[in-house]
PDB file of N, CA and C in Angstrom:
ATOM      1  N   MET P 764      -4.249 -14.975  -0.236  1.00 84.00           N
ATOM      2  CA  MET P 764      -4.583 -15.039  -1.648  1.00 84.00           C
ATOM      3  C   MET P 764      -3.460 -14.379  -2.448  1.00 84.00           C
ATOM      4  N   THR P 765      -3.006 -15.045  -3.475  1.00 91.00           N
ATOM      5  CA  THR P 765      -1.978 -14.471  -4.339  1.00 91.00           C
ATOM      6  C   THR P 765      -2.540 -14.276  -5.739  1.00 91.00           C
ATOM      7  N   ILE P 766      -1.879 -13.406  -6.483  1.00 96.00           N
ATOM      8  CA  ILE P 766      -2.242 -13.213  -7.886  1.00 96.00           C
ATOM      9  C   ILE P 766      -0.977 -13.345  -8.721  1.00 96.00           C
ATOM     10  N   THR P 767      -1.145 -13.695  -9.962  1.00 97.00           N
ATOM     11  CA  THR P 767      -0.006 -13.841 -10.862  1.00 97.00           C
ATOM     12  C   THR P 767       0.337 -12.486 -11.477  1.00 97.00           C
ATOM     13  N   PRO P 768       1.557 -12.351 -11.989  1.00 98.00           N
ATOM     14  CA  PRO P 768       1.899 -11.110 -12.685  1.00 98.00           C
ATOM     15  C   PRO P 768       0.937 -10.823 -13.846  1.00 98.00           C
ATOM     16  N   GLN P 769       0.518 -11.861 -14.540  1.00 98.00           N
ATOM     17  CA  GLN P 769      -0.407 -11.681 -15.659  1.00 98.00           C
ATOM     18  C   GLN P 769      -1.757 -11.144 -15.181  1.00 98.00           C
ATOM     19  N   GLU P 770      -2.249 -11.666 -14.056  1.00 98.00           N
ATOM     20  CA  GLU P 770      -3.515 -11.181 -13.501  1.00 98.00           C
ATOM     21  C   GLU P 770      -3.393  -9.723 -13.063  1.00 98.00           C
ATOM     22  N   PHE P 771      -2.267  -9.393 -12.454  1.00 98.00           N
ATOM     23  CA  PHE P 771      -2.039  -8.022 -12.004  1.00 98.00           C
ATOM     24  C   PHE P 771      -2.041  -7.060 -13.191  1.00 98.00           C
ATOM     25  N   VAL P 772      -1.272  -7.382 -14.210  1.00 98.00           N
ATOM     26  CA  VAL P 772      -1.186  -6.518 -15.391  1.00 98.00           C
ATOM     27  C   VAL P 772      -2.530  -6.427 -16.093  1.00 98.00           C
ATOM     28  N   SER P 773      -3.195  -7.547 -16.253  1.00 97.00           N
ATOM     29  CA  SER P 773      -4.497  -7.557 -16.920  1.00 97.00           C
ATOM     30  C   SER P 773      -5.488  -6.638 -16.212  1.00 97.00           C
ATOM     31  N   LYS P 774      -5.486  -6.685 -14.902  1.00 97.00           N
ATOM     32  CA  LYS P 774      -6.408  -5.843 -14.137  1.00 97.00           C
ATOM     33  C   LYS P 774      -6.039  -4.367 -14.245  1.00 97.00           C
ATOM     34  N   TRP P 775      -4.775  -4.039 -14.001  1.00 97.00           N
ATOM     35  CA  TRP P 775      -4.394  -2.642 -13.858  1.00 97.00           C
ATOM     36  C   TRP P 775      -4.167  -1.913 -15.173  1.00 97.00           C
ATOM     37  N   LYS P 776      -3.990  -2.616 -16.270  1.00 97.00           N
ATOM     38  CA  LYS P 776      -3.835  -1.895 -17.539  1.00 97.00           C
ATOM     39  C   LYS P 776      -5.164  -1.302 -18.008  1.00 97.00           C
ATOM     40  N   ARG P 777      -6.283  -1.799 -17.476  1.00 96.00           N
ATOM     41  CA  ARG P 777      -7.607  -1.282 -17.851  1.00 96.00           C
ATOM     42  C   ARG P 777      -8.067  -0.129 -16.967  1.00 96.00           C
ATOM     43  N   VAL P 778      -7.419   0.061 -15.846  1.00 96.00           N
ATOM     44  CA  VAL P 778      -7.882   1.049 -14.867  1.00 96.00           C
ATOM     45  C   VAL P 778      -7.593   2.466 -15.359  1.00 96.00           C
ATOM     46  N   THR P 779      -8.625   3.300 -15.311  1.00 96.00           N
ATOM     47  CA  THR P 779      -8.472   4.696 -15.722  1.00 96.00           C
ATOM     48  C   THR P 779      -8.804   5.665 -14.592  1.00 96.00           C
ATOM     49  N   SER P 780      -9.105   5.141 -13.421  1.00 95.00           N
ATOM     50  CA  SER P 780      -9.434   6.014 -12.293  1.00 95.00           C
ATOM     51  C   SER P 780      -8.186   6.756 -11.824  1.00 95.00           C
ATOM     52  N   ARG P 781      -8.415   7.802 -11.067  1.00 94.00           N
ATOM     53  CA  ARG P 781      -7.315   8.599 -10.545  1.00 94.00           C
ATOM     54  C   ARG P 781      -6.586   7.837  -9.436  1.00 94.00           C
ATOM     55  N   GLU P 782      -5.358   8.238  -9.220  1.00 92.00           N
ATOM     56  CA  GLU P 782      -4.526   7.564  -8.213  1.00 92.00           C
ATOM     57  C   GLU P 782      -5.198   7.557  -6.842  1.00 92.00           C
ATOM     58  N   LYS P 783      -5.749   8.676  -6.438  1.00 93.00           N
ATOM     59  CA  LYS P 783      -6.381   8.785  -5.118  1.00 93.00           C
ATOM     60  C   LYS P 783      -7.552   7.817  -4.976  1.00 93.00           C
ATOM     61  N   GLN P 784      -8.197   7.481  -6.078  1.00 94.00           N
ATOM     62  CA  GLN P 784      -9.347   6.584  -6.043  1.00 94.00           C
ATOM     63  C   GLN P 784      -8.958   5.120  -5.934  1.00 94.00           C
ATOM     64  N   SER P 785      -7.764   4.774  -6.373  1.00 96.00           N
ATOM     65  CA  SER P 785      -7.447   3.349  -6.470  1.00 96.00           C
ATOM     66  C   SER P 785      -6.131   2.925  -5.825  1.00 96.00           C
ATOM     67  N   TYR P 786      -5.433   3.845  -5.172  1.00 96.00           N
ATOM     68  CA  TYR P 786      -4.104   3.483  -4.674  1.00 96.00           C
ATOM     69  C   TYR P 786      -4.123   2.382  -3.623  1.00 96.00           C
ATOM     70  N   GLN P 787      -5.153   2.343  -2.777  1.00 96.00           N
ATOM     71  CA  GLN P 787      -5.177   1.311  -1.742  1.00 96.00           C
ATOM     72  C   GLN P 787      -5.380  -0.077  -2.342  1.00 96.00           C
ATOM     73  N   GLU P 788      -6.284  -0.175  -3.295  1.00 96.00           N
ATOM     74  CA  GLU P 788      -6.502  -1.469  -3.942  1.00 96.00           C
ATOM     75  C   GLU P 788      -5.260  -1.899  -4.718  1.00 96.00           C
ATOM     76  N   HIS P 789      -4.588  -0.936  -5.366  1.00 97.00           N
ATOM     77  CA  HIS P 789      -3.363  -1.231  -6.101  1.00 97.00           C
ATOM     78  C   HIS P 789      -2.294  -1.770  -5.147  1.00 97.00           C
ATOM     79  N   PHE P 790      -2.150  -1.133  -3.993  1.00 96.00           N
ATOM     80  CA  PHE P 790      -1.168  -1.589  -3.011  1.00 96.00           C
ATOM     81  C   PHE P 790      -1.502  -2.984  -2.494  1.00 96.00           C
ATOM     82  N   ILE P 791      -2.772  -3.233  -2.223  1.00 97.00           N
ATOM     83  CA  ILE P 791      -3.199  -4.562  -1.761  1.00 97.00           C
ATOM     84  C   ILE P 791      -2.888  -5.611  -2.826  1.00 97.00           C
ATOM     85  N   ASP P 792      -3.146  -5.282  -4.087  1.00 98.00           N
ATOM     86  CA  ASP P 792      -2.812  -6.219  -5.163  1.00 98.00           C
ATOM     87  C   ASP P 792      -1.307  -6.439  -5.253  1.00 98.00           C
ATOM     88  N   LEU P 793      -0.511  -5.390  -5.039  1.00 97.00           N
ATOM     89  CA  LEU P 793       0.947  -5.567  -5.016  1.00 97.00           C
ATOM     90  C   LEU P 793       1.365  -6.508  -3.893  1.00 97.00           C
ATOM     91  N   CYS P 794       0.754  -6.346  -2.728  1.00 96.00           N
ATOM     92  CA  CYS P 794       1.040  -7.258  -1.611  1.00 96.00           C
ATOM     93  C   CYS P 794       0.746  -8.694  -2.021  1.00 96.00           C
ATOM     94  N   ARG P 795      -0.384  -8.898  -2.632  1.00 97.00           N
ATOM     95  CA  ARG P 795      -0.777 -10.250  -3.053  1.00 97.00           C
ATOM     96  C   ARG P 795       0.147 -10.786  -4.142  1.00 97.00           C
ATOM     97  N   LEU P 796       0.600  -9.907  -5.012  1.00 98.00           N
ATOM     98  CA  LEU P 796       1.504 -10.307  -6.091  1.00 98.00           C
ATOM     99  C   LEU P 796       2.824 -10.842  -5.539  1.00 98.00           C
ATOM    100  N   VAL P 797       3.363 -10.181  -4.523  1.00 97.00           N
ATOM    101  CA  VAL P 797       4.668 -10.590  -3.986  1.00 97.00           C
ATOM    102  C   VAL P 797       4.560 -11.515  -2.781  1.00 97.00           C
ATOM    103  N   GLY P 798       3.333 -11.887  -2.407  1.00 95.00           N
ATOM    104  CA  GLY P 798       3.145 -12.825  -1.311  1.00 95.00           C
ATOM    105  C   GLY P 798       3.271 -12.216   0.076  1.00 95.00           C
ATOM    106  N   HIS P 799       3.063 -10.920   0.183  1.00 95.00           N
ATOM    107  CA  HIS P 799       3.116 -10.242   1.486  1.00 95.00           C
ATOM    108  C   HIS P 799       1.702 -10.097   2.033  1.00 95.00           C
ATOM    109  N   GLN P 800       1.567 -10.126   3.341  1.00 95.00           N
ATOM    110  CA  GLN P 800       0.260  -9.895   3.938  1.00 95.00           C
ATOM    111  C   GLN P 800      -0.195  -8.466   3.645  1.00 95.00           C
ATOM    112  N   THR P 801      -1.511  -8.281   3.517  1.00 95.00           N
ATOM    113  CA  THR P 801      -2.050  -6.937   3.344  1.00 95.00           C
ATOM    114  C   THR P 801      -1.950  -6.202   4.680  1.00 95.00           C
ATOM    115  N   PRO P 802      -2.067  -4.872   4.668  1.00 94.00           N
ATOM    116  CA  PRO P 802      -1.950  -4.133   5.923  1.00 94.00           C
ATOM    117  C   PRO P 802      -2.870  -4.650   7.033  1.00 94.00           C
ATOM    118  N   ASN P 803      -4.137  -4.894   6.744  1.00 95.00           N
ATOM    119  CA  ASN P 803      -5.054  -5.365   7.787  1.00 95.00           C
ATOM    120  C   ASN P 803      -4.765  -6.791   8.225  1.00 95.00           C
ATOM    121  N   ASP P 804      -4.281  -7.625   7.328  1.00 95.00           N
ATOM    122  CA  ASP P 804      -3.910  -8.989   7.714  1.00 95.00           C
ATOM    123  C   ASP P 804      -2.667  -8.980   8.606  1.00 95.00           C
ATOM    124  N   TYR P 805      -1.716  -8.132   8.270  1.00 96.00           N
ATOM    125  CA  TYR P 805      -0.459  -8.066   9.017  1.00 96.00           C
ATOM    126  C   TYR P 805      -0.629  -7.373  10.369  1.00 96.00           C
ATOM    127  N   ASP P 806      -1.412  -6.304  10.377  1.00 95.00           N
ATOM    128  CA  ASP P 806      -1.548  -5.480  11.582  1.00 95.00           C
ATOM    129  C   ASP P 806      -3.008  -5.070  11.774  1.00 95.00           C
ATOM    130  N   PRO P 807      -3.842  -5.964  12.300  1.00 95.00           N
ATOM    131  CA  PRO P 807      -5.269  -5.670  12.452  1.00 95.00           C
ATOM    132  C   PRO P 807      -5.572  -4.432  13.294  1.00 95.00           C
ATOM    133  N   SER P 808      -4.678  -4.067  14.196  1.00 94.00           N
ATOM    134  CA  SER P 808      -4.919  -2.885  15.032  1.00 94.00           C
ATOM    135  C   SER P 808      -4.587  -1.585  14.301  1.00 94.00           C
ATOM    136  N   GLY P 809      -3.841  -1.686  13.196  1.00 90.00           N
ATOM    137  CA  GLY P 809      -3.489  -0.499  12.429  1.00 90.00           C
ATOM    138  C   GLY P 809      -2.492   0.415  13.110  1.00 90.00           C
ATOM    139  N   THR P 810      -1.687  -0.125  13.992  1.00 90.00           N
ATOM    140  CA  THR P 810      -0.726   0.712  14.711  1.00 90.00           C
ATOM    141  C   THR P 810       0.665   0.735  14.084  1.00 90.00           C
ATOM    142  N   ARG P 811       0.978  -0.257  13.231  1.00 90.00           N
ATOM    143  CA  ARG P 811       2.322  -0.318  12.652  1.00 90.00           C
ATOM    144  C   ARG P 811       2.351  -0.313  11.142  1.00 90.00           C
ATOM    145  N   PHE P 812       1.260  -0.728  10.503  1.00 89.00           N
ATOM    146  CA  PHE P 812       1.272  -0.900   9.052  1.00 89.00           C
ATOM    147  C   PHE P 812      -0.125  -0.621   8.541  1.00 89.00           C
ATOM    148  N   GLY P 813      -0.286   0.493   7.857  1.00 89.00           N
ATOM    149  CA  GLY P 813      -1.609   0.838   7.355  1.00 89.00           C
ATOM    150  C   GLY P 813      -1.545   2.025   6.416  1.00 89.00           C
ATOM    151  N   PHE P 814      -2.670   2.379   5.895  1.00 89.00           N
ATOM    152  CA  PHE P 814      -2.760   3.498   4.974  1.00 89.00           C
ATOM    153  C   PHE P 814      -2.923   4.807   5.739  1.00 89.00           C
ATOM    154  N   GLU P 815      -2.310   5.859   5.207  1.00 87.00           N
ATOM    155  CA  GLU P 815      -2.461   7.222   5.703  1.00 87.00           C
ATOM    156  C   GLU P 815      -2.205   7.350   7.198  1.00 87.00           C
ATOM    157  N   MET P 816      -1.133   6.732   7.628  1.00 85.00           N
ATOM    158  CA  MET P 816      -0.780   6.796   9.046  1.00 85.00           C
ATOM    159  C   MET P 816      -0.075   8.104   9.392  1.00 85.00           C
ATOM    160  N   GLY P 817       0.467   8.764   8.420  1.00 82.00           N
ATOM    161  CA  GLY P 817       1.206   9.985   8.687  1.00 82.00           C
ATOM    162  C   GLY P 817       2.634   9.676   9.095  1.00 82.00           C
ATOM    163  N   ALA P 818       3.375  10.716   9.338  1.00 79.00           N
ATOM    164  CA  ALA P 818       4.768  10.569   9.751  1.00 79.00           C
ATOM    165  C   ALA P 818       5.024  11.500  10.923  1.00 79.00           C
ATOM    166  N   ALA P 819       5.951  11.133  11.738  1.00 77.00           N
ATOM    167  CA  ALA P 819       6.296  11.953  12.892  1.00 77.00           C
ATOM    168  C   ALA P 819       7.728  12.440  12.759  1.00 77.00           C
ATOM    169  N   LYS P 820       7.971  13.637  13.248  1.00 75.00           N
ATOM    170  CA  LYS P 820       9.331  14.154  13.281  1.00 75.00           C
ATOM    171  C   LYS P 820      10.099  13.431  14.377  1.00 75.00           C
ATOM    172  N   SER P 821      11.354  13.167  14.127  1.00 75.00           N
ATOM    173  CA  SER P 821      12.169  12.565  15.177  1.00 75.00           C
ATOM    174  C   SER P 821      12.744  13.642  16.092  1.00 75.00           C
ATOM    175  N   CYS P 822      12.771  14.876  15.605  1.00 75.00           N
ATOM    176  CA  CYS P 822      13.313  15.981  16.396  1.00 75.00           C
ATOM    177  C   CYS P 822      12.684  17.281  15.902  1.00 75.00           C
ATOM    178  N   GLY P 823      12.033  18.008  16.768  1.00 66.00           N
ATOM    179  CA  GLY P 823      11.347  19.229  16.367  1.00 66.00           C
ATOM    180  C   GLY P 823      12.263  20.369  15.981  1.00 66.00           C
ATOM    181  N   SER P 824      13.494  20.367  16.480  1.00 68.00           N
ATOM    182  CA  SER P 824      14.404  21.476  16.184  1.00 68.00           C
ATOM    183  C   SER P 824      15.520  21.083  15.224  1.00 68.00           C
ATOM    184  N   CYS P 825      15.474  19.877  14.716  1.00 67.00           N
ATOM    185  CA  CYS P 825      16.516  19.411  13.795  1.00 67.00           C
ATOM    186  C   CYS P 825      16.321  20.057  12.429  1.00 67.00           C
ATOM    187  N   SER P 826      17.408  20.345  11.776  1.00 66.00           N
ATOM    188  CA  SER P 826      17.315  20.858  10.411  1.00 66.00           C
ATOM    189  C   SER P 826      18.156  19.977   9.504  1.00 66.00           C
ATOM    190  N   ALA P 827      17.714  19.881   8.281  1.00 59.00           N
ATOM    191  CA  ALA P 827      18.427  19.044   7.311  1.00 59.00           C
ATOM    192  C   ALA P 827      19.738  19.714   6.933  1.00 59.00           C
ATOM    193  N   PRO P 828      20.782  18.923   6.716  1.00 58.00           N
ATOM    194  CA  PRO P 828      22.087  19.500   6.332  1.00 58.00           C
ATOM    195  C   PRO P 828      22.049  20.112   4.953  1.00 58.00           C
TER     196      PRO P 828
END
């Protein structure tokens, strides 16, 4: 399912909820706007593409320059 830029703007300009309440739906709508699969459509197992997956260190003793 895709949405047009006009549909996206029309929907999101009315939203007054906090970011934490609506960020997942906003991201899903962005996916639909640009023609990308949503996280669950792309990766049903949730192992490569999903919400709140966290991040891992590549090296525990590495320090930033």
